[in-house]
């Protein structure tokens, strides 16, 4: 059974999020199921970034050290840059998703108590 969160408490919890996310949360009918789904989605996105980011940095560093600014090094850099720019504008950065997870978990905790 979930309980209703007071508006002032809700606003305080969602304060760390960007205004776009705050607007979505204010308009959304928030249920525990919705929050759990979003926590899982954000964690999956964070895990994806943790797999791609370090591998890209290591690969780029090795190629830069071994071959200098070759076509392959530049291509790897561009691929990584395009991935992270696309990710930031579509699903959010690792840091933003971490904030979302903490806010959603705090809302879940308040709703379950």
N, C-alpha and C. Protein backbone atom coordinates (compact mmCIF):
# COMPACT_ATOMS: atom_id res chain seq x y z
N UNK A 1 0.85 -1.19 0.00
CA UNK A 1 0.00 0.00 0.00
C UNK A 1 0.89 1.24 0.00
N UNK A 2 0.64 2.13 -0.89
CA UNK A 2 1.45 3.35 -0.95
C UNK A 2 0.66 4.50 -0.34
N UNK A 3 1.40 5.43 0.24
CA UNK A 3 0.73 6.59 0.82
C UNK A 3 1.10 7.83 0.03
N UNK A 4 0.28 8.85 0.17
CA UNK A 4 0.47 10.10 -0.54
C UNK A 4 1.54 10.94 0.15
N UNK A 5 2.40 11.56 -0.65
CA UNK A 5 3.46 12.42 -0.12
C UNK A 5 2.95 13.86 -0.15
N UNK A 6 3.20 14.61 0.90
CA UNK A 6 2.81 16.02 0.94
C UNK A 6 3.56 16.79 -0.14
N UNK A 7 2.91 17.80 -0.68
CA UNK A 7 3.48 18.56 -1.80
C UNK A 7 4.80 19.22 -1.43
N UNK A 8 4.91 19.80 -0.24
CA UNK A 8 6.15 20.47 0.16
C UNK A 8 7.30 19.46 0.30
N UNK A 9 6.97 18.30 0.85
CA UNK A 9 7.98 17.24 0.99
C UNK A 9 8.39 16.71 -0.39
N UNK A 10 7.42 16.56 -1.28
CA UNK A 10 7.67 16.11 -2.64
C UNK A 10 8.61 17.08 -3.36
N UNK A 11 8.32 18.38 -3.25
CA UNK A 11 9.15 19.40 -3.90
C UNK A 11 10.58 19.39 -3.36
N UNK A 12 10.71 19.15 -2.07
CA UNK A 12 12.04 19.10 -1.46
C UNK A 12 12.82 17.89 -1.97
N UNK A 13 12.15 16.76 -2.15
CA UNK A 13 12.82 15.54 -2.61
C UNK A 13 13.27 15.69 -4.06
N UNK A 14 12.45 16.29 -4.90
CA UNK A 14 12.80 16.38 -6.33
C UNK A 14 13.69 17.57 -6.65
N UNK A 15 14.08 18.34 -5.66
CA UNK A 15 14.91 19.54 -5.85
C UNK A 15 16.21 19.28 -6.64
N UNK A 16 16.93 18.17 -6.44
CA UNK A 16 18.20 17.97 -7.18
C UNK A 16 18.04 17.75 -8.69
N UNK A 17 16.83 17.47 -9.15
CA UNK A 17 16.63 17.17 -10.57
C UNK A 17 16.55 18.44 -11.40
N UNK A 18 16.87 18.33 -12.71
CA UNK A 18 16.69 19.48 -13.60
C UNK A 18 15.21 19.82 -13.76
N UNK A 19 14.91 21.02 -14.19
CA UNK A 19 13.52 21.47 -14.27
C UNK A 19 12.68 20.61 -15.20
N UNK A 20 13.26 20.10 -16.27
CA UNK A 20 12.53 19.24 -17.20
C UNK A 20 12.02 17.98 -16.48
N UNK A 21 12.87 17.37 -15.68
CA UNK A 21 12.46 16.18 -14.93
C UNK A 21 11.45 16.51 -13.85
N UNK A 22 11.60 17.68 -13.23
CA UNK A 22 10.64 18.09 -12.19
C UNK A 22 9.25 18.25 -12.79
N UNK A 23 9.17 18.85 -13.96
CA UNK A 23 7.87 19.04 -14.62
C UNK A 23 7.22 17.69 -14.92
N UNK A 24 8.01 16.75 -15.43
CA UNK A 24 7.48 15.41 -15.72
C UNK A 24 6.97 14.76 -14.45
N UNK A 25 7.72 14.85 -13.37
CA UNK A 25 7.30 14.23 -12.11
C UNK A 25 6.04 14.89 -11.54
N UNK A 26 5.93 16.18 -11.67
CA UNK A 26 4.73 16.88 -11.16
C UNK A 26 3.48 16.47 -11.92
N UNK A 27 3.62 16.22 -13.22
CA UNK A 27 2.47 15.86 -14.05
C UNK A 27 2.17 14.37 -14.03
N UNK A 28 3.12 13.55 -13.62
CA UNK A 28 3.00 12.10 -13.63
C UNK A 28 2.22 11.63 -12.40
N UNK A 29 1.36 10.65 -12.60
CA UNK A 29 0.75 9.98 -11.45
C UNK A 29 1.79 8.97 -10.95
N UNK A 30 2.35 9.27 -9.81
CA UNK A 30 3.47 8.48 -9.30
C UNK A 30 2.95 7.32 -8.48
N UNK A 31 3.34 6.12 -8.91
CA UNK A 31 3.01 4.89 -8.18
C UNK A 31 4.32 4.19 -7.83
N UNK A 32 4.25 3.26 -6.93
CA UNK A 32 5.46 2.52 -6.56
C UNK A 32 5.97 1.71 -7.76
N UNK A 33 5.06 1.18 -8.56
CA UNK A 33 5.47 0.41 -9.74
C UNK A 33 6.21 1.29 -10.73
N UNK A 34 5.70 2.50 -10.96
CA UNK A 34 6.34 3.43 -11.88
C UNK A 34 7.73 3.80 -11.38
N UNK A 35 7.84 4.06 -10.09
CA UNK A 35 9.14 4.41 -9.51
C UNK A 35 10.12 3.25 -9.62
N UNK A 36 9.67 2.03 -9.34
CA UNK A 36 10.55 0.87 -9.43
C UNK A 36 11.02 0.64 -10.86
N UNK A 37 10.12 0.82 -11.83
CA UNK A 37 10.51 0.67 -13.24
C UNK A 37 11.56 1.71 -13.63
N UNK A 38 11.38 2.94 -13.17
CA UNK A 38 12.34 4.00 -13.52
C UNK A 38 13.67 3.82 -12.80
N UNK A 39 13.66 3.32 -11.59
CA UNK A 39 14.93 3.02 -10.90
C UNK A 39 15.68 1.96 -11.69
N UNK A 40 14.97 0.90 -12.11
CA UNK A 40 15.61 -0.17 -12.88
C UNK A 40 16.14 0.36 -14.22
N UNK A 41 15.36 1.22 -14.90
CA UNK A 41 15.78 1.77 -16.19
C UNK A 41 17.03 2.64 -16.03
N UNK A 42 17.03 3.50 -15.02
CA UNK A 42 18.18 4.38 -14.80
C UNK A 42 19.42 3.59 -14.40
N UNK A 43 19.25 2.56 -13.59
CA UNK A 43 20.40 1.72 -13.23
C UNK A 43 20.96 1.01 -14.46
N UNK A 44 20.09 0.57 -15.35
CA UNK A 44 20.54 -0.08 -16.59
C UNK A 44 21.34 0.90 -17.45
N UNK A 45 20.85 2.14 -17.54
CA UNK A 45 21.57 3.16 -18.30
C UNK A 45 22.93 3.47 -17.67
N UNK A 46 22.97 3.53 -16.34
CA UNK A 46 24.24 3.77 -15.65
C UNK A 46 25.22 2.63 -15.90
N UNK A 47 24.70 1.40 -15.87
CA UNK A 47 25.55 0.24 -16.12
C UNK A 47 26.11 0.27 -17.54
N UNK A 48 25.28 0.68 -18.49
CA UNK A 48 25.73 0.78 -19.88
C UNK A 48 26.86 1.79 -20.00
N UNK A 49 26.70 2.94 -19.36
CA UNK A 49 27.76 3.95 -19.40
C UNK A 49 29.03 3.47 -18.73
N UNK A 50 28.89 2.68 -17.66
CA UNK A 50 30.08 2.15 -16.98
C UNK A 50 30.82 1.13 -17.85
N UNK A 51 30.11 0.44 -18.71
CA UNK A 51 30.77 -0.51 -19.60
C UNK A 51 31.42 0.20 -20.78
N UNK A 52 30.75 1.16 -21.35
CA UNK A 52 31.25 1.80 -22.57
C UNK A 52 32.32 2.84 -22.26
N UNK A 53 32.11 3.68 -21.25
CA UNK A 53 33.02 4.78 -20.95
C UNK A 53 34.46 4.37 -20.71
N UNK A 54 34.73 3.53 -19.71
CA UNK A 54 36.13 3.15 -19.45
C UNK A 54 36.79 2.41 -20.61
N UNK A 55 36.03 1.55 -21.28
CA UNK A 55 36.59 0.82 -22.42
C UNK A 55 36.99 1.81 -23.52
N UNK A 56 36.12 2.79 -23.78
CA UNK A 56 36.42 3.79 -24.80
C UNK A 56 37.67 4.60 -24.42
N UNK A 57 37.76 5.04 -23.17
CA UNK A 57 38.91 5.83 -22.72
C UNK A 57 40.20 5.03 -22.83
N UNK A 58 40.17 3.78 -22.40
CA UNK A 58 41.36 2.92 -22.46
C UNK A 58 41.77 2.68 -23.91
N UNK A 59 40.80 2.34 -24.75
CA UNK A 59 41.10 2.09 -26.15
C UNK A 59 41.66 3.34 -26.82
N UNK A 60 41.04 4.48 -26.57
CA UNK A 60 41.52 5.73 -27.14
C UNK A 60 42.93 6.06 -26.63
N UNK A 61 43.18 5.88 -25.35
CA UNK A 61 44.50 6.15 -24.77
C UNK A 61 45.58 5.27 -25.36
N UNK A 62 45.28 3.98 -25.48
CA UNK A 62 46.26 3.05 -26.06
C UNK A 62 46.57 3.42 -27.50
N UNK A 63 45.53 3.69 -28.28
CA UNK A 63 45.76 4.06 -29.68
C UNK A 63 46.50 5.38 -29.80
N UNK A 64 46.19 6.32 -28.96
CA UNK A 64 46.86 7.61 -29.00
C UNK A 64 48.34 7.45 -28.66
N UNK A 65 48.63 6.61 -27.67
CA UNK A 65 50.02 6.37 -27.27
C UNK A 65 50.79 5.63 -28.35
N UNK A 66 50.16 4.60 -28.95
CA UNK A 66 50.86 3.76 -29.92
C UNK A 66 50.95 4.38 -31.32
N UNK A 67 49.88 5.02 -31.77
CA UNK A 67 49.87 5.48 -33.16
C UNK A 67 49.79 7.00 -33.29
N UNK A 68 49.64 7.70 -32.20
CA UNK A 68 49.50 9.16 -32.30
C UNK A 68 48.12 9.50 -32.86
N UNK A 69 48.05 10.64 -33.52
CA UNK A 69 46.78 11.05 -34.10
C UNK A 69 46.60 10.44 -35.48
N UNK A 70 46.31 9.16 -35.51
CA UNK A 70 46.06 8.49 -36.78
C UNK A 70 44.57 8.54 -37.09
N UNK A 71 44.22 8.04 -38.25
CA UNK A 71 42.81 8.00 -38.63
C UNK A 71 42.00 7.13 -37.67
N UNK A 72 42.57 6.03 -37.23
CA UNK A 72 41.87 5.14 -36.30
C UNK A 72 41.65 5.82 -34.95
N UNK A 73 42.66 6.52 -34.46
CA UNK A 73 42.54 7.22 -33.18
C UNK A 73 41.44 8.28 -33.26
N UNK A 74 41.44 9.02 -34.33
CA UNK A 74 40.43 10.06 -34.50
C UNK A 74 39.04 9.44 -34.64
N UNK A 75 38.94 8.31 -35.35
CA UNK A 75 37.65 7.63 -35.51
C UNK A 75 37.12 7.14 -34.16
N UNK A 76 38.00 6.55 -33.34
CA UNK A 76 37.59 6.08 -32.01
C UNK A 76 37.13 7.25 -31.16
N UNK A 77 37.85 8.36 -31.22
CA UNK A 77 37.46 9.55 -30.46
C UNK A 77 36.08 10.04 -30.90
N UNK A 78 35.87 10.13 -32.20
CA UNK A 78 34.59 10.62 -32.73
C UNK A 78 33.45 9.68 -32.35
N UNK A 79 33.67 8.38 -32.43
CA UNK A 79 32.64 7.42 -32.05
C UNK A 79 32.25 7.60 -30.58
N UNK A 80 33.24 7.71 -29.72
CA UNK A 80 32.95 7.90 -28.29
C UNK A 80 32.26 9.22 -28.02
N UNK A 81 32.72 10.28 -28.67
CA UNK A 81 32.11 11.60 -28.48
C UNK A 81 30.66 11.59 -28.95
N UNK A 82 30.41 11.01 -30.10
CA UNK A 82 29.04 10.93 -30.62
C UNK A 82 28.16 10.12 -29.67
N UNK A 83 28.67 9.00 -29.17
CA UNK A 83 27.89 8.18 -28.23
C UNK A 83 27.51 8.99 -27.00
N UNK A 84 28.47 9.65 -26.39
CA UNK A 84 28.18 10.36 -25.14
C UNK A 84 27.32 11.59 -25.37
N UNK A 85 27.48 12.28 -26.46
CA UNK A 85 26.61 13.42 -26.77
C UNK A 85 25.19 12.93 -27.01
N UNK A 86 25.05 11.86 -27.78
CA UNK A 86 23.72 11.28 -28.02
C UNK A 86 23.08 10.83 -26.71
N UNK A 87 23.85 10.18 -25.86
CA UNK A 87 23.33 9.69 -24.59
C UNK A 87 22.90 10.83 -23.68
N UNK A 88 23.68 11.87 -23.62
CA UNK A 88 23.34 13.01 -22.75
C UNK A 88 22.01 13.62 -23.18
N UNK A 89 21.78 13.76 -24.48
CA UNK A 89 20.55 14.40 -24.94
C UNK A 89 19.35 13.48 -24.99
N UNK A 90 19.54 12.16 -25.00
CA UNK A 90 18.40 11.26 -25.10
C UNK A 90 18.03 10.62 -23.76
N UNK A 91 19.00 10.07 -23.05
CA UNK A 91 18.67 9.35 -21.80
C UNK A 91 19.31 9.97 -20.57
N UNK A 92 20.18 10.93 -20.74
CA UNK A 92 20.83 11.58 -19.61
C UNK A 92 22.19 10.99 -19.32
N UNK A 93 23.00 11.79 -18.66
CA UNK A 93 24.36 11.37 -18.32
C UNK A 93 24.34 10.42 -17.13
N UNK A 94 25.48 9.85 -16.84
CA UNK A 94 25.62 8.95 -15.69
C UNK A 94 25.24 9.69 -14.41
N UNK A 95 25.74 10.91 -14.25
CA UNK A 95 25.46 11.69 -13.04
C UNK A 95 23.99 12.03 -12.90
N UNK A 96 23.34 12.39 -14.00
CA UNK A 96 21.91 12.69 -13.95
C UNK A 96 21.11 11.45 -13.59
N UNK A 97 21.46 10.33 -14.17
CA UNK A 97 20.75 9.09 -13.84
C UNK A 97 20.98 8.69 -12.39
N UNK A 98 22.16 8.98 -11.85
CA UNK A 98 22.41 8.71 -10.43
C UNK A 98 21.52 9.58 -9.56
N UNK A 99 21.34 10.84 -9.94
CA UNK A 99 20.42 11.73 -9.21
C UNK A 99 19.00 11.22 -9.30
N UNK A 100 18.60 10.79 -10.50
CA UNK A 100 17.24 10.26 -10.68
C UNK A 100 17.01 9.05 -9.77
N UNK A 101 17.98 8.14 -9.74
CA UNK A 101 17.84 6.95 -8.90
C UNK A 101 17.68 7.35 -7.44
N UNK A 102 18.49 8.27 -6.97
CA UNK A 102 18.40 8.66 -5.56
C UNK A 102 17.05 9.32 -5.26
N UNK A 103 16.54 10.15 -6.17
CA UNK A 103 15.24 10.80 -5.97
C UNK A 103 14.12 9.76 -6.01
N UNK A 104 14.15 8.87 -6.99
CA UNK A 104 13.10 7.85 -7.09
C UNK A 104 13.11 6.93 -5.87
N UNK A 105 14.31 6.57 -5.40
CA UNK A 105 14.38 5.70 -4.22
C UNK A 105 13.87 6.42 -2.97
N UNK A 106 14.16 7.71 -2.87
CA UNK A 106 13.65 8.50 -1.74
C UNK A 106 12.13 8.59 -1.80
N UNK A 107 11.57 8.80 -2.98
CA UNK A 107 10.12 8.83 -3.12
C UNK A 107 9.50 7.49 -2.78
N UNK A 108 10.16 6.41 -3.24
CA UNK A 108 9.68 5.06 -2.91
C UNK A 108 9.67 4.84 -1.40
N UNK A 109 10.74 5.25 -0.75
CA UNK A 109 10.84 5.08 0.71
C UNK A 109 9.71 5.83 1.41
N UNK A 110 9.46 7.05 0.97
CA UNK A 110 8.39 7.85 1.58
C UNK A 110 7.01 7.25 1.31
N UNK A 111 6.82 6.69 0.14
CA UNK A 111 5.52 6.12 -0.19
C UNK A 111 5.26 4.81 0.52
N UNK A 112 6.31 4.05 0.80
CA UNK A 112 6.16 2.75 1.45
C UNK A 112 6.04 2.86 2.95
N UNK A 113 6.50 3.96 3.54
CA UNK A 113 6.41 4.12 5.00
C UNK A 113 5.07 4.64 5.42
